[in-house]
PDB file of C-alpha atoms in Angstrom:
ATOM      1  CA  MET A   1     -66.606  42.743  77.914  1.00 86.00           C
ATOM      2  CA  ASP A   2     -63.055  41.340  77.099  1.00 86.00           C
ATOM      3  CA  LYS A   3     -60.584  41.258  79.751  1.00 83.00           C
ATOM      4  CA  GLY A   4     -56.813  42.486  78.270  1.00 79.00           C
ATOM      5  CA  TYR A   5     -53.191  43.508  78.733  1.00 77.00           C
ATOM      6  CA  THR A   6     -52.951  46.406  76.835  1.00 81.00           C
ATOM      7  CA  GLU A   7     -55.843  47.743  78.019  1.00 85.00           C
ATOM      8  CA  ALA A   8     -57.693  46.520  81.251  1.00 87.00           C
ATOM      9  CA  PHE A   9     -61.068  45.891  79.691  1.00 89.00           C
ATOM     10  CA  TYR A  10     -62.803  46.545  76.636  1.00 89.00           C
ATOM     11  CA  ASP A  11     -66.622  46.710  75.979  1.00 89.00           C
ATOM     12  CA  SER A  12     -68.875  45.734  73.428  1.00 89.00           C
ATOM     13  CA  ASP A  13     -69.709  49.453  72.747  1.00 89.00           C
ATOM     14  CA  GLY A  14     -66.002  49.538  71.429  1.00 88.00           C
ATOM     15  CA  GLN A  15     -64.769  51.753  74.735  1.00 90.00           C
ATOM     16  CA  ALA A  16     -61.408  50.603  75.878  1.00 91.00           C
ATOM     17  CA  HIS A  17     -61.327  50.768  79.888  1.00 92.00           C
ATOM     18  CA  GLY A  18     -57.575  50.942  81.657  1.00 91.00           C
ATOM     19  CA  LYS A  19     -55.589  52.104  78.662  1.00 89.00           C
ATOM     20  CA  GLY A  20     -51.801  52.031  79.585  1.00 88.00           C
ATOM     21  CA  LEU A  21     -52.250  48.823  81.556  1.00 88.00           C
ATOM     22  CA  GLY A  22     -49.973  47.253  79.625  1.00 83.00           C
ATOM     23  CA  LYS A  23     -47.019  49.765  79.370  1.00 86.00           C
ATOM     24  CA  VAL A  24     -46.936  49.886  83.010  1.00 87.00           C
ATOM     25  CA  ALA A  25     -47.473  46.319  83.791  1.00 84.00           C
ATOM     26  CA  THR A  26     -44.069  45.786  81.055  1.00 81.00           C
ATOM     27  CA  LYS A  27     -42.365  48.507  82.266  1.00 84.00           C
ATOM     28  CA  LYS A  28     -42.480  46.827  85.761  1.00 84.00           C
ATOM     29  CA  SER A  29     -41.530  43.650  84.698  1.00 79.00           C
ATOM     30  CA  ASP A  30     -38.487  44.602  82.726  1.00 80.00           C
ATOM     31  CA  ARG A  31     -37.375  46.440  85.751  1.00 84.00           C
ATOM     32  CA  ILE A  32     -37.723  43.559  87.786  1.00 82.00           C
ATOM     33  CA  CYS A  33     -36.428  41.260  85.375  1.00 80.00           C
ATOM     34  CA  ALA A  34     -32.978  43.263  84.843  1.00 84.00           C
ATOM     35  CA  LYS A  35     -32.514  44.132  88.753  1.00 85.00           C
ATOM     36  CA  ASN A  36     -32.993  40.323  89.207  1.00 84.00           C
ATOM     37  CA  ARG A  37     -30.115  39.450  86.254  1.00 86.00           C
ATOM     38  CA  ASN A  38     -28.376  42.043  88.280  1.00 87.00           C
ATOM     39  CA  ARG A  39     -28.620  40.573  91.960  1.00 86.00           C
ATOM     40  CA  GLY A  40     -27.477  36.943  90.192  1.00 89.00           C
ATOM     41  CA  LYS A  41     -24.424  38.578  89.065  1.00 89.00           C
ATOM     42  CA  LEU A  42     -23.999  39.987  92.219  1.00 87.00           C
ATOM     43  CA  TRP A  43     -24.605  36.703  94.622  1.00 87.00           C
ATOM     44  CA  ALA A  44     -22.077  34.780  92.478  1.00 90.00           C
ATOM     45  CA  LEU A  45     -19.400  37.564  93.263  1.00 88.00           C
ATOM     46  CA  HIS A  46     -20.529  37.707  96.860  1.00 87.00           C
ATOM     47  CA  ARG A  47     -20.069  33.802  97.332  1.00 88.00           C
ATOM     48  CA  LYS A  48     -16.864  33.723  95.160  1.00 88.00           C
ATOM     49  CA  LEU A  49     -15.135  36.654  97.546  1.00 89.00           C
ATOM     50  CA  GLU A  50     -16.826  34.885 100.463  1.00 85.00           C
ATOM     51  CA  LYS A  51     -12.989  32.895 101.140  1.00 86.00           C
ATOM     52  CA  LEU A  52     -11.224  35.451  98.857  1.00 88.00           C
ATOM     53  CA  ASP A  53     -11.995  38.733 100.646  1.00 88.00           C
ATOM     54  CA  PRO A  54     -14.579  38.102 103.576  1.00 88.00           C
ATOM     55  CA  ALA A  55     -15.129  41.952 104.339  1.00 90.00           C
ATOM     56  CA  LYS A  56     -15.752  42.806 100.703  1.00 89.00           C
ATOM     57  CA  SER A  57     -18.001  40.089 100.245  1.00 87.00           C
ATOM     58  CA  ALA A  58     -19.813  41.251 103.277  1.00 88.00           C
ATOM     59  CA  ARG A  59     -19.965  44.922 102.112  1.00 88.00           C
ATOM     60  CA  ILE A  60     -21.857  43.281  99.076  1.00 85.00           C
ATOM     61  CA  LEU A  61     -24.648  41.544 101.118  1.00 84.00           C
ATOM     62  CA  GLU A  62     -25.019  44.501 102.974  1.00 84.00           C
ATOM     63  CA  ASN A  63     -24.878  47.474 100.458  1.00 84.00           C
ATOM     64  CA  ASN A  64     -26.325  45.598  96.954  1.00 82.00           C
ATOM     65  CA  LEU A  65     -28.522  42.265  98.041  1.00 82.00           C
ATOM     66  CA  THR A  66     -31.171  43.196 100.698  1.00 82.00           C
ATOM     67  CA  ARG A  67     -34.628  43.425  99.425  1.00 83.00           C
ATOM     68  CA  LYS A  68     -35.974  46.514 101.626  1.00 85.00           C
ATOM     69  CA  ALA A  69     -35.652  48.839  98.613  1.00 84.00           C
ATOM     70  CA  GLU A  70     -37.049  46.745  95.987  1.00 85.00           C
ATOM     71  CA  ASN A  71     -39.848  45.815  98.155  1.00 88.00           C
ATOM     72  CA  ARG A  72     -40.615  49.350  98.939  1.00 90.00           C
ATOM     73  CA  ARG A  73     -40.520  50.084  95.137  1.00 89.00           C
ATOM     74  CA  TYR A  74     -42.618  46.242  93.939  1.00 87.00           C
ATOM     75  CA  ARG A  75     -45.574  47.457  96.267  1.00 90.00           C
ATOM     76  CA  GLN A  76     -45.594  51.142  94.763  1.00 91.00           C
ATOM     77  CA  ASN A  77     -45.809  49.150  91.541  1.00 88.00           C
ATOM     78  CA  GLN A  78     -48.657  47.394  92.868  1.00 88.00           C
ATOM     79  CA  SER A  79     -50.570  50.065  93.871  1.00 92.00           C
ATOM     80  CA  GLU A  80     -50.121  51.800  90.385  1.00 92.00           C
ATOM     81  CA  LEU A  81     -51.671  48.775  88.526  1.00 91.00           C
ATOM     82  CA  THR A  82     -54.358  48.125  90.916  1.00 92.00           C
ATOM     83  CA  ALA A  83     -55.248  51.790  90.823  1.00 94.00           C
ATOM     84  CA  ILE A  84     -55.084  51.620  86.700  1.00 94.00           C
ATOM     85  CA  ILE A  85     -57.345  48.252  87.151  1.00 93.00           C
ATOM     86  CA  GLY A  86     -59.848  49.975  89.495  1.00 93.00           C
ATOM     87  CA  ALA A  87     -60.511  52.862  87.631  1.00 93.00           C
ATOM     88  CA  ALA A  88     -61.135  50.936  84.587  1.00 93.00           C
ATOM     89  CA  SER A  89     -63.792  48.310  86.636  1.00 91.00           C
ATOM     90  CA  LYS A  90     -65.352  51.967  87.987  1.00 91.00           C
ATOM     91  CA  SER A  91     -65.692  53.302  83.973  1.00 91.00           C
ATOM     92  CA  LEU A  92     -66.916  49.973  82.859  1.00 89.00           C
ATOM     93  CA  PHE A  93     -69.864  50.512  85.269  1.00 88.00           C
ATOM     94  CA  ASN A  94     -70.338  53.937  85.323  1.00 83.00           C
ATOM     95  CA  GLY A  95     -72.277  53.631  88.413  1.00 75.00           C
ATOM     96  CA  GLU A  96     -75.186  51.776  86.221  1.00 76.00           C
ATOM     97  CA  SER A  97     -76.919  48.599  87.162  1.00 78.00           C
ATOM     98  CA  LEU A  98     -75.499  45.974  84.466  1.00 75.00           C
ATOM     99  CA  LYS A  99     -75.398  42.663  83.050  1.00 75.00           C
ATOM    100  CA  VAL A 100     -71.961  41.921  82.259  1.00 75.00           C
ATOM    101  CA  PHE A 101     -70.444  38.990  80.621  1.00 77.00           C
ATOM    102  CA  SER A 102     -67.257  38.156  80.960  1.00 76.00           C
ATOM    103  CA  VAL A 103     -64.913  36.140  79.750  1.00 66.00           C
ATOM    104  CA  ARG A 104     -63.421  33.169  81.950  1.00 51.00           C
ATOM    105  CA  GLU A 105     -59.785  32.642  81.805  1.00 46.00           C
ATOM    106  CA  ALA A 106     -59.357  34.138  78.523  1.00 44.00           C
ATOM    107  CA  TRP A 107     -55.863  35.984  79.405  1.00 42.00           C
ATOM    108  CA  PRO A 108     -52.813  36.039  77.929  1.00 41.00           C
ATOM    109  CA  THR A 109     -49.613  33.133  78.652  1.00 35.00           C
ATOM    110  CA  ALA A 110     -46.861  33.923  79.810  1.00 33.00           C
ATOM    111  CA  SER A 111     -44.996  34.102  76.195  1.00 33.00           C
ATOM    112  CA  ASP A 112     -48.004  36.527  75.072  1.00 37.00           C
ATOM    113  CA  LEU A 113     -46.663  39.214  77.597  1.00 35.00           C
ATOM    114  CA  THR A 114     -43.576  39.864  76.292  1.00 36.00           C
ATOM    115  CA  GLN A 115     -45.225  40.693  72.510  1.00 42.00           C
ATOM    116  CA  PRO A 116     -45.426  44.343  73.492  1.00 43.00           C
ATOM    117  CA  ILE A 117     -41.900  44.484  73.787  1.00 40.00           C
ATOM    118  CA  LYS A 118     -40.648  42.354  71.101  1.00 43.00           C
ATOM    119  CA  GLY A 119     -37.139  42.378  70.794  1.00 43.00           C
ATOM    120  CA  LYS A 120     -36.429  42.064  74.535  1.00 43.00           C
ATOM    121  CA  ARG A 121     -35.798  39.353  76.982  1.00 49.00           C
ATOM    122  CA  GLN A 122     -38.375  39.012  79.920  1.00 46.00           C
ATOM    123  CA  SER A 123     -38.165  36.512  82.749  1.00 49.00           C
ATOM    124  CA  LYS A 124     -40.898  33.886  82.186  1.00 61.00           C
ATOM    125  CA  THR A 125     -41.448  33.064  85.856  1.00 56.00           C
ATOM    126  CA  MET A 126     -41.762  36.681  86.310  1.00 53.00           C
ATOM    127  CA  SER A 127     -44.541  37.160  83.703  1.00 58.00           C
ATOM    128  CA  ARG A 128     -46.371  33.964  84.860  1.00 56.00           C
ATOM    129  CA  ARG A 129     -46.532  35.565  88.595  1.00 55.00           C
ATOM    130  CA  LEU A 130     -47.362  39.092  87.054  1.00 57.00           C
ATOM    131  CA  ASN A 131     -50.272  37.341  84.577  1.00 65.00           C
ATOM    132  CA  SER A 132     -51.272  35.676  87.913  1.00 61.00           C
ATOM    133  CA  TRP A 133     -51.569  38.596  90.083  1.00 71.00           C
ATOM    134  CA  MET A 134     -53.266  41.143  87.615  1.00 79.00           C
ATOM    135  CA  LYS A 135     -55.938  38.344  86.782  1.00 80.00           C
ATOM    136  CA  GLY A 136     -56.693  37.973  90.368  1.00 83.00           C
ATOM    137  CA  VAL A 137     -56.838  41.907  90.992  1.00 88.00           C
ATOM    138  CA  MET A 138     -59.113  42.392  87.576  1.00 88.00           C
ATOM    139  CA  ARG A 139     -61.687  39.728  88.733  1.00 87.00           C
ATOM    140  CA  ASP A 140     -61.843  41.041  92.259  1.00 90.00           C
ATOM    141  CA  SER A 141     -62.454  44.880  91.038  1.00 92.00           C
ATOM    142  CA  LEU A 142     -64.763  43.742  88.685  1.00 89.00           C
ATOM    143  CA  GLN A 143     -67.161  41.876  91.449  1.00 90.00           C
ATOM    144  CA  LYS A 144     -66.292  44.916  93.911  1.00 92.00           C
ATOM    145  CA  TRP A 145     -67.750  47.455  91.327  1.00 90.00           C
ATOM    146  CA  ALA A 146     -70.651  45.327  90.546  1.00 90.00           C
ATOM    147  CA  ASN A 147     -71.460  44.584  94.064  1.00 91.00           C
ATOM    148  CA  TRP A 148     -71.730  48.425  94.605  1.00 90.00           C
ATOM    149  CA  THR A 149     -73.733  48.961  91.765  1.00 89.00           C
ATOM    150  CA  GLY A 150     -76.052  46.387  92.042  1.00 90.00           C
ATOM    151  CA  SER A 151     -74.561  44.419  88.817  1.00 89.00           C
ATOM    152  CA  VAL A 152     -74.193  40.893  87.785  1.00 88.00           C
ATOM    153  CA  VAL A 153     -70.667  39.521  86.242  1.00 88.00           C
ATOM    154  CA  THR A 154     -71.395  36.402  84.394  1.00 88.00           C
ATOM    155  CA  GLU A 155     -68.161  34.198  82.975  1.00 86.00           C
ATOM    156  CA  VAL A 156     -68.716  32.695  79.531  1.00 89.00           C
ATOM    157  CA  GLN A 157     -66.921  30.125  77.591  1.00 90.00           C
ATOM    158  CA  PRO A 158     -63.999  31.863  76.311  1.00 88.00           C
ATOM    159  CA  SER A 159     -63.045  29.438  73.243  1.00 90.00           C
ATOM    160  CA  TYR A 160     -62.771  31.129  69.947  1.00 93.00           C
ATOM    161  CA  THR A 161     -64.365  34.703  70.846  1.00 92.00           C
ATOM    162  CA  SER A 162     -61.681  36.756  69.429  1.00 90.00           C
ATOM    163  CA  GLN A 163     -61.312  34.257  66.187  1.00 92.00           C
ATOM    164  CA  ILE A 164     -65.467  34.779  65.372  1.00 95.00           C
ATOM    165  CA  ASP A 165     -66.560  37.600  63.265  1.00 96.00           C
ATOM    166  CA  SER A 166     -68.867  39.504  65.320  1.00 95.00           C
ATOM    167  CA  VAL A 167     -71.133  40.821  62.193  1.00 96.00           C
ATOM    168  CA  THR A 168     -71.851  37.047  60.900  1.00 95.00           C
ATOM    169  CA  GLY A 169     -71.152  34.951  63.800  1.00 95.00           C
ATOM    170  CA  THR A 170     -68.937  32.662  61.858  1.00 96.00           C
ATOM    171  CA  LEU A 171     -65.267  31.642  61.917  1.00 95.00           C
ATOM    172  CA  LEU A 172     -64.697  33.561  58.596  1.00 95.00           C
ATOM    173  CA  GLY A 173     -62.015  36.286  59.051  1.00 94.00           C
ATOM    174  CA  LYS A 174     -58.573  36.786  60.823  1.00 92.00           C
ATOM    175  CA  ARG A 175     -57.212  38.874  63.707  1.00 90.00           C
ATOM    176  CA  SER A 176     -53.779  40.180  63.655  1.00 88.00           C
ATOM    177  CA  GLY A 177     -52.678  42.278  66.626  1.00 81.00           C
ATOM    178  CA  ASP A 178     -55.168  44.957  67.345  1.00 84.00           C
ATOM    179  CA  SER A 179     -57.202  44.285  63.733  1.00 91.00           C
ATOM    180  CA  PHE A 180     -59.529  41.680  63.136  1.00 94.00           C
ATOM    181  CA  THR A 181     -60.318  41.435  59.269  1.00 95.00           C
ATOM    182  CA  ARG A 182     -63.372  39.980  58.140  1.00 96.00           C
ATOM    183  CA  PHE A 183     -63.419  37.674  55.003  1.00 94.00           C
ATOM    184  CA  ASN A 184     -64.771  40.779  52.822  1.00 93.00           C
ATOM    185  CA  GLY A 185     -61.838  42.708  53.892  1.00 94.00           C
ATOM    186  CA  VAL A 186     -63.354  45.277  56.432  1.00 96.00           C
ATOM    187  CA  VAL A 187     -61.215  45.972  59.251  1.00 96.00           C
ATOM    188  CA  LEU A 188     -62.998  45.504  62.758  1.00 95.00           C
ATOM    189  CA  GLN A 189     -61.144  46.480  66.345  1.00 92.00           C
ATOM    190  CA  ALA A 190     -60.346  42.988  67.789  1.00 91.00           C
ATOM    191  CA  ASP A 191     -60.582  43.622  71.173  1.00 89.00           C
ATOM    192  CA  CYS A 192     -63.836  45.269  70.473  1.00 92.00           C
ATOM    193  CA  ASN A 193     -64.661  42.388  68.257  1.00 93.00           C
ATOM    194  CA  ALA A 194     -64.392  40.098  70.754  1.00 92.00           C
ATOM    195  CA  ALA A 195     -66.433  41.616  73.285  1.00 92.00           C
ATOM    196  CA  LYS A 196     -69.159  41.644  70.986  1.00 93.00           C
ATOM    197  CA  ASN A 197     -68.723  37.953  70.883  1.00 94.00           C
ATOM    198  CA  ILE A 198     -68.630  37.728  74.509  1.00 92.00           C
ATOM    199  CA  LEU A 199     -71.739  39.616  74.491  1.00 92.00           C
ATOM    200  CA  ALA A 200     -73.429  37.063  72.001  1.00 93.00           C
ATOM    201  CA  ARG A 201     -72.357  34.251  73.748  1.00 92.00           C
ATOM    202  CA  GLY A 202     -73.557  34.824  76.917  1.00 89.00           C
ATOM    203  CA  THR A 203     -77.260  34.314  75.568  1.00 89.00           C
ATOM    204  CA  ASP A 204     -75.938  31.512  73.354  1.00 92.00           C
ATOM    205  CA  PHE A 205     -78.190  28.445  74.070  1.00 92.00           C
ATOM    206  CA  GLU A 206     -75.965  25.967  71.906  1.00 94.00           C
ATOM    207  CA  ILE A 207     -72.652  26.846  73.894  1.00 94.00           C
ATOM    208  CA  SER A 208     -72.338  26.579  77.466  1.00 90.00           C
ATOM    209  CA  ARG A 209     -69.908  27.877  79.982  1.00 87.00           C
ATOM    210  CA  TYR A 210     -68.545  24.298  80.926  1.00 87.00           C
ATOM    211  CA  MET A 211     -68.258  22.974  77.143  1.00 91.00           C
ATOM    212  CA  ASN A 212     -64.782  22.103  75.844  1.00 91.00           C
ATOM    213  CA  ARG A 213     -62.976  23.954  73.002  1.00 91.00           C
ATOM    214  CA  THR A 214     -63.652  21.268  70.401  1.00 92.00           C
ATOM    215  CA  GLU A 215     -67.362  21.101  70.782  1.00 94.00           C
ATOM    216  CA  VAL A 216     -67.529  24.687  70.538  1.00 94.00           C
ATOM    217  CA  GLN A 217     -65.640  24.875  67.669  1.00 94.00           C
ATOM    218  CA  ALA A 218     -67.721  21.743  66.060  1.00 93.00           C
ATOM    219  CA  VAL A 219     -70.711  24.368  66.783  1.00 95.00           C
ATOM    220  CA  LEU A 220     -69.222  27.477  65.189  1.00 95.00           C
ATOM    221  CA  LEU A 221     -68.328  25.079  62.005  1.00 94.00           C
ATOM    222  CA  ARG A 222     -71.781  24.534  61.988  1.00 93.00           C
ATOM    223  CA  ARG A 223     -72.841  27.841  61.887  1.00 94.00           C
ATOM    224  CA  THR A 224     -70.106  28.570  59.090  1.00 95.00           C
ATOM    225  CA  ALA A 225     -70.997  26.156  56.720  1.00 92.00           C
ATOM    226  CA  ARG A 226     -74.559  27.134  56.824  1.00 92.00           C
ATOM    227  CA  PHE A 227     -73.266  30.888  56.235  1.00 94.00           C
ATOM    228  CA  LEU A 228     -71.299  29.914  53.177  1.00 92.00           C
ATOM    229  CA  LYS A 229     -74.119  27.611  52.008  1.00 90.00           C
ATOM    230  CA  GLY A 230     -76.782  30.561  51.625  1.00 92.00           C
ATOM    231  CA  MET A 231     -73.599  32.331  49.563  1.00 92.00           C
ATOM    232  CA  GLY A 232     -73.499  29.157  47.379  1.00 91.00           C
ATOM    233  CA  LEU A 233     -69.955  28.582  48.936  1.00 91.00           C
ATOM    234  CA  SER A 234     -68.173  25.343  50.830  1.00 88.00           C
ATOM    235  CA  LEU A 235     -66.281  24.824  53.568  1.00 90.00           C
ATOM    236  CA  LEU A 236     -63.310  23.976  51.570  1.00 90.00           C
ATOM    237  CA  ASP A 237     -63.967  27.219  49.116  1.00 90.00           C
ATOM    238  CA  ALA A 238     -63.885  29.269  52.464  1.00 91.00           C
ATOM    239  CA  VAL A 239     -60.409  27.557  53.256  1.00 91.00           C
ATOM    240  CA  GLU A 240     -58.761  28.092  49.653  1.00 91.00           C
ATOM    241  CA  LEU A 241     -59.918  31.637  49.476  1.00 92.00           C
ATOM    242  CA  GLY A 242     -58.231  32.570  52.947  1.00 91.00           C
ATOM    243  CA  TRP A 243     -61.230  33.300  54.873  1.00 94.00           C
ATOM    244  CA  ILE A 244     -61.141  30.623  57.305  1.00 92.00           C
ATOM    245  CA  ASP A 245     -57.899  29.747  59.291  1.00 89.00           C
ATOM    246  CA  SER A 246     -56.600  26.168  57.520  1.00 87.00           C
ATOM    247  CA  LYS A 247     -56.044  24.853  60.890  1.00 89.00           C
ATOM    248  CA  HIS A 248     -59.665  24.319  61.220  1.00 90.00           C
ATOM    249  CA  SER A 249     -59.621  21.879  58.353  1.00 87.00           C
ATOM    250  CA  LYS A 250     -57.031  18.908  59.805  1.00 88.00           C
ATOM    251  CA  THR A 251     -59.935  18.717  62.678  1.00 88.00           C
ATOM    252  CA  ARG A 252     -62.318  15.943  63.356  1.00 86.00           C
ATOM    253  CA  ALA A 253     -65.202  18.056  63.379  1.00 86.00           C
ATOM    254  CA  PHE A 254     -64.507  19.641  60.204  1.00 89.00           C
ATOM    255  CA  LYS A 255     -64.091  16.264  58.353  1.00 86.00           C
ATOM    256  CA  GLU A 256     -67.349  15.073  60.181  1.00 84.00           C
ATOM    257  CA  LEU A 257     -68.855  18.265  58.924  1.00 84.00           C
ATOM    258  CA  LEU A 258     -67.979  17.598  55.121  1.00 81.00           C
ATOM    259  CA  ALA A 259     -69.166  14.182  55.180  1.00 79.00           C
ATOM    260  CA  GLU A 260     -72.792  15.247  57.350  1.00 74.00           C
ATOM    261  CA  MET A 261     -73.861  18.322  55.647  1.00 65.00           C
ATOM    262  CA  PRO A 262     -74.806  17.745  52.017  1.00 55.00           C
ATOM    263  CA  GLY A 263     -73.213  21.089  49.893  1.00 51.00           C
ATOM    264  CA  THR A 264     -70.005  21.629  52.553  1.00 45.00           C
ATOM    265  CA  SER A 265     -67.674  19.703  50.116  1.00 43.00           C
ATOM    266  CA  LYS A 266     -67.449  20.147  46.517  1.00 43.00           C
TER     267      LYS A 266
END
């Protein structure tokens, strides 16, 4: 199961749970940001008029700068998001006892939250608050439904789960938005591909939960090199063909592998 922003969860069977979460969350964040920008202007005017026109300054403070209505609206937004996440968790378990492998801290950063609304300004501080809150609600909701259905949720090491081809288990291919293009040109749904990688990661004895990103990359590069060798190709060939991200060729693990494994270099 892959946690997401556009949809709450995507499972390895290709089912999305909690569709529309991103739209609701983005709408909430946009509204709060616009509201805070306007409040900032009113606060500046309020302070400017404190000495010039105290009566007007007091009216602005009383009628435009209180938090009662905004707090009520904020609670409504939170309730709407909680309901979507709760329904998504219920749909994921569907009353069954499951063994669910979940990513650990694989969540969009504050800058990633702006992607669905490209071209619009969004407060990084508000994005971080929204991001942190949603992660907690999703985690708690999953655990609640796991307890009710007698299921087990196991977190796995998330590194590269969105960049691996779930068919070959290698680093061949490229993710772009909601699509993952395999080295042979076949296009997979990116979140479903990631969920399948997470399922495989749950029973992967070479990659443990607490390995660091560099160690995971070394394991995956080794697997990629073995796969390419069976095709009569090398890692460098894959880089030249555009099958593997060139960033991997600049790493220490890549260079060590070229020297260590015969047949991985020209």
